[in-house]
Short mmCIF file of C-alpha atoms in Angstrom, two decimals:
data_model
loop_
_atom_site.label_atom_id
_atom_site.label_comp_id
_atom_site.label_asym_id
_atom_site.label_seq_id
_atom_site.Cartn_x
_atom_site.Cartn_y
_atom_site.Cartn_z
CA MET A 1397 -60.39 13.93 214.33
CA VAL A 1398 -56.99 13.02 215.78
CA GLU A 1399 -57.73 9.35 215.35
CA PHE A 1400 -58.42 9.93 211.61
CA PHE A 1401 -54.71 10.77 211.10
CA ASP A 1402 -53.52 7.65 213.08
CA ILE A 1403 -52.54 4.77 210.76
CA HIS A 1404 -53.78 2.39 213.43
CA SER A 1405 -57.30 3.80 213.27
CA ILE A 1406 -58.98 1.30 210.96
CA PHE A 1407 -61.77 2.20 208.49
CA PHE A 1408 -62.42 -1.31 207.37
CA THR A 1409 -60.73 -4.67 206.81
CA LEU A 1410 -60.54 -6.32 203.42
CA TRP A 1411 -59.13 -9.80 202.83
CA ASP A 1412 -57.48 -9.64 206.31
CA TYR A 1413 -55.86 -6.26 205.38
CA PRO A 1414 -56.72 -3.49 207.88
CA MET A 1415 -57.40 -0.30 205.99
CA SER A 1416 -56.86 2.97 207.87
CA TYR A 1417 -58.82 6.08 207.20
CA LEU A 1418 -55.55 7.83 206.46
CA GLU A 1419 -54.40 5.39 203.78
CA PHE A 1420 -57.87 5.00 202.11
CA PHE A 1421 -58.75 8.67 201.69
CA GLY A 1422 -55.13 9.58 200.79
CA VAL A 1423 -55.21 7.00 197.99
CA ILE A 1424 -58.60 7.99 196.70
CA SER A 1425 -57.83 11.71 196.52
CA GLY A 1426 -54.40 11.05 195.11
CA SER A 1427 -55.77 8.76 192.40
CA VAL A 1428 -58.46 11.25 191.30
CA ALA A 1429 -55.82 14.03 191.18
CA THR A 1430 -53.45 11.93 189.02
CA TRP A 1431 -56.26 10.87 186.71
CA LEU A 1432 -57.19 14.51 186.13
CA ALA A 1433 -53.52 15.50 185.64
CA ALA A 1434 -53.19 12.93 182.85
CA ARG A 1435 -56.02 14.79 181.10
CA ALA A 1436 -54.38 18.18 181.73
CA ASN A 1437 -57.35 19.14 183.94
CA VAL A 1438 -56.54 21.99 186.26
CA TRP A 1439 -58.64 20.55 189.14
CA SER A 1440 -55.83 17.97 189.67
CA TRP A 1441 -53.94 20.56 191.67
CA PRO A 1442 -56.33 21.41 194.52
CA ILE A 1443 -57.44 17.79 194.90
CA GLY A 1444 -53.73 16.83 194.90
CA ALA A 1445 -53.10 19.29 197.73
CA ALA A 1446 -55.60 17.47 199.97
CA SER A 1447 -54.04 14.15 199.14
CA VAL A 1448 -50.44 15.12 200.00
CA LEU A 1449 -51.58 16.50 203.38
CA LEU A 1450 -52.85 13.00 204.27
CA PHE A 1451 -49.76 11.23 202.98
CA PHE A 1452 -47.51 13.50 205.10
CA PHE A 1453 -48.98 11.84 208.27
CA LEU A 1454 -48.92 8.40 206.75
CA PHE A 1455 -45.26 8.44 205.69
CA PHE A 1456 -44.13 9.70 209.05
CA GLN A 1457 -45.75 6.70 210.74
CA ILE A 1458 -44.11 4.21 208.42
CA GLN A 1459 -40.63 5.82 208.55
CA LEU A 1460 -40.44 6.88 204.90
CA TYR A 1461 -38.98 10.26 205.98
CA PRO A 1462 -37.76 11.61 202.62
CA ASP A 1463 -41.30 10.89 201.31
CA MET A 1464 -42.73 12.73 204.36
CA PHE A 1465 -40.65 15.82 203.68
CA LEU A 1466 -41.63 15.58 200.02
CA GLN A 1467 -45.30 16.09 200.93
CA VAL A 1468 -44.53 19.63 202.24
CA PHE A 1469 -43.04 20.43 198.85
CA PHE A 1470 -45.95 18.90 197.05
CA PHE A 1471 -48.49 20.89 198.96
CA ILE A 1472 -46.81 24.19 198.07
CA THR A 1473 -46.22 23.22 194.45
CA ASN A 1474 -49.88 22.02 194.02
CA LEU A 1475 -50.90 25.58 194.89
CA GLN A 1476 -48.16 26.93 192.55
CA GLY A 1477 -49.22 24.60 189.68
CA TRP A 1478 -52.86 25.60 190.08
CA TRP A 1479 -51.90 29.26 189.60
CA ARG A 1480 -49.43 28.63 186.79
CA TRP A 1481 -51.92 26.54 184.66
CA THR A 1482 -54.65 29.11 185.07
CA HIS A 1483 -52.61 32.28 184.64
CA PRO A 1484 -50.37 31.77 181.57
CA LYS A 1485 -48.65 34.55 179.74
CA ALA A 1486 -50.43 35.51 176.46
CA GLN A 1487 -47.91 33.62 174.25
CA GLU A 1488 -48.19 30.51 176.49
CA ALA A 1489 -51.97 30.10 176.47
CA ASP A 1490 -53.93 27.41 174.60
CA LEU A 1491 -57.48 27.76 173.21
CA HIS A 1492 -58.85 27.39 176.73
CA ASN A 1493 -56.63 30.21 178.07
CA GLU A 1494 -54.63 27.64 180.09
CA LEU A 1495 -50.90 26.90 179.90
CA ARG A 1496 -49.89 25.07 176.67
CA ILE A 1497 -47.89 21.79 176.76
CA THR A 1498 -44.23 22.16 175.73
CA ARG A 1499 -41.07 19.93 175.54
CA LEU A 1500 -37.92 19.58 177.60
CA ILE A 1501 -35.37 17.76 175.50
CA GLY A 1502 -31.58 17.58 174.74
CA ARG A 1503 -28.99 19.18 176.95
CA PRO A 1504 -31.45 20.84 179.41
CA LEU A 1505 -33.00 17.44 180.13
CA VAL A 1506 -29.60 15.77 180.61
CA LEU A 1507 -28.41 18.41 182.99
CA VAL A 1508 -31.66 18.14 185.06
CA LEU A 1509 -31.31 14.34 185.32
CA LEU A 1510 -27.64 14.52 186.33
CA GLY A 1511 -28.45 17.13 188.97
CA GLY A 1512 -31.11 14.64 190.25
CA LEU A 1513 -28.56 11.95 190.74
CA VAL A 1514 -26.29 14.26 192.70
CA ALA A 1515 -29.19 15.42 194.86
CA THR A 1516 -30.13 11.79 195.49
CA ALA A 1517 -26.71 10.99 196.92
CA VAL A 1518 -26.83 14.00 199.27
CA LEU A 1519 -30.37 13.37 200.48
CA GLY A 1520 -29.77 9.67 200.85
CA THR A 1521 -26.82 10.26 203.21
CA PHE A 1522 -28.94 12.67 205.21
CA ALA A 1523 -31.91 10.19 205.42
CA GLN A 1524 -29.62 7.31 206.40
CA ASN A 1525 -28.52 9.32 209.50
CA LEU A 1526 -31.77 10.93 210.59
CA HIS A 1527 -32.31 8.47 213.46
CA ILE A 1528 -28.81 9.11 214.70
CA TRP A 1529 -28.82 12.90 214.47
CA PHE A 1530 -32.41 13.40 215.60
CA PRO A 1531 -33.35 10.41 217.69
CA VAL A 1532 -36.26 12.21 219.46
CA LEU A 1533 -38.07 12.88 216.28
CA PHE A 1534 -37.00 9.81 214.35
CA SER A 1535 -36.86 6.73 216.60
CA GLN A 1536 -36.53 4.24 213.69
CA PRO A 1537 -33.96 4.21 210.86
CA SER A 1538 -35.11 5.39 207.47
CA ALA A 1539 -36.46 2.62 205.23
CA PHE A 1540 -34.62 2.49 201.84
CA PRO A 1541 -32.82 5.80 202.41
CA TYR A 1542 -31.20 6.07 198.94
CA LEU A 1543 -33.99 4.49 196.91
CA ASP A 1544 -36.55 6.59 198.76
CA SER A 1545 -34.38 9.64 198.23
CA PHE A 1546 -34.15 8.94 194.47
CA THR A 1547 -37.96 8.87 194.16
CA THR A 1548 -38.16 12.03 196.28
CA VAL A 1549 -35.71 13.96 194.12
CA MET A 1550 -37.20 12.75 190.88
CA SER A 1551 -40.69 13.58 192.10
CA ILE A 1552 -39.50 17.11 192.73
CA ILE A 1553 -38.09 17.34 189.25
CA GLY A 1554 -41.24 15.77 187.78
CA THR A 1555 -43.45 18.17 189.68
CA PHE A 1556 -41.64 21.29 188.40
CA MET A 1557 -41.83 19.86 184.85
CA MET A 1558 -45.56 19.30 185.35
CA ILE A 1559 -46.06 22.83 186.79
CA HIS A 1560 -44.63 24.15 183.40
CA LYS A 1561 -46.52 21.43 181.43
CA LYS A 1562 -43.40 19.72 180.02
CA LEU A 1563 -44.48 16.53 178.26
CA GLU A 1564 -41.46 14.56 179.50
CA CYS A 1565 -42.69 14.83 183.08
CA TRP A 1566 -44.76 11.67 182.50
CA TRP A 1567 -41.75 9.52 181.77
CA ILE A 1568 -40.15 10.73 185.03
CA TRP A 1569 -43.37 9.80 186.84
CA LEU A 1570 -43.37 6.38 185.36
CA LEU A 1571 -39.91 5.61 186.79
CA VAL A 1572 -40.81 7.09 190.16
CA ASP A 1573 -44.11 5.09 190.28
CA LEU A 1574 -42.40 1.78 189.46
CA ILE A 1575 -39.93 2.16 192.29
CA SER A 1576 -42.56 3.44 194.74
CA THR A 1577 -44.82 0.42 194.04
CA PHE A 1578 -42.02 -1.83 195.25
CA MET A 1579 -41.26 0.27 198.37
CA TYR A 1580 -44.92 0.52 199.51
CA PHE A 1581 -45.65 -3.14 199.08
CA THR A 1582 -42.47 -3.97 201.00
CA LYS A 1583 -43.52 -1.61 203.83
CA GLY A 1584 -46.96 -3.15 204.04
CA VAL A 1585 -49.11 -0.19 202.90
CA LYS A 1586 -50.64 -2.35 200.20
CA LEU A 1587 -53.39 -0.05 198.97
CA VAL A 1588 -50.81 2.67 198.41
CA GLY A 1589 -48.71 0.09 196.54
CA VAL A 1590 -51.74 -0.77 194.35
CA GLU A 1591 -52.32 2.94 193.79
CA TYR A 1592 -48.81 3.49 192.49
CA ALA A 1593 -49.08 0.43 190.31
CA ILE A 1594 -52.12 2.07 188.75
CA PHE A 1595 -50.19 5.34 188.54
CA CYS A 1596 -47.77 3.51 186.18
CA LEU A 1597 -50.66 2.97 183.83
CA ILE A 1598 -51.88 6.57 184.23
CA ALA A 1599 -48.33 7.81 183.43
CA PHE A 1600 -48.50 5.97 180.09
CA GLN A 1601 -51.93 7.49 179.50
CA GLY A 1602 -50.72 10.95 180.47
CA ALA A 1603 -47.77 10.75 178.07
CA TRP A 1604 -50.13 9.68 175.28
CA HIS A 1605 -52.80 12.33 175.98
CA TRP A 1606 -50.24 15.18 176.36
CA THR A 1607 -48.42 14.12 173.21
CA ARG A 1608 -51.62 14.13 171.25
CA GLU A 1609 -52.58 17.61 172.58
CA TYR A 1610 -49.06 18.93 171.95
CA ARG A 1611 -49.24 17.80 168.31
CA SER A 1612 -52.68 19.29 167.95
CA TYR A 1613 -51.20 22.80 168.39
CA SER A 1614 -49.53 22.54 164.94
CA ALA A 1615 -52.90 21.75 163.36
CA GLN A 1616 -54.54 24.63 165.15
CA SER A 1617 -51.94 27.11 163.80
CA LEU A 1618 -52.60 26.15 160.18
#
């Protein structure tokens, strides 16, 4: 079982690329969870919780420390999102008694994004010095400390928006997925890079599907 969580424990080799158990099953479960989220399916949350547990161990081993810490947050919020979507208040419920899709626009959205940039600067400085401050735990310097921190912060923002079913979360995810695709290919975890490239397409699909469902509420109220 310990070998399963070692990135050097190879499941198979495809086109000279050694695929670890950790990367393969993390990608598969994460892809299924994202595909379900784009369809506003509540099962995206428990499957997503399993995926982030695997990615925690993966990111530690490739020195993407902000991403590693992010998985702890994701695990907790996957449980929170599962509860929030299935236990809406009466005025928030859709026809399936699940949380309705709403919008986050104007001043609130601008303030959230500005706060994200400030948090990126703080976290990036912390990540850049992890190997200096905690050399026993982090023997290698953080890869892309500020870029990785930006995707970490915006992922947190996107996750909270998704928990509350804010339609704009999908545009946040698109930006995060584009940057993440670049980082993962650069770090050599190619299947994860391919996964995030696919996530870019799913983000478009999620925005389209959620917009259509949001607009359908007006027709249902007539």
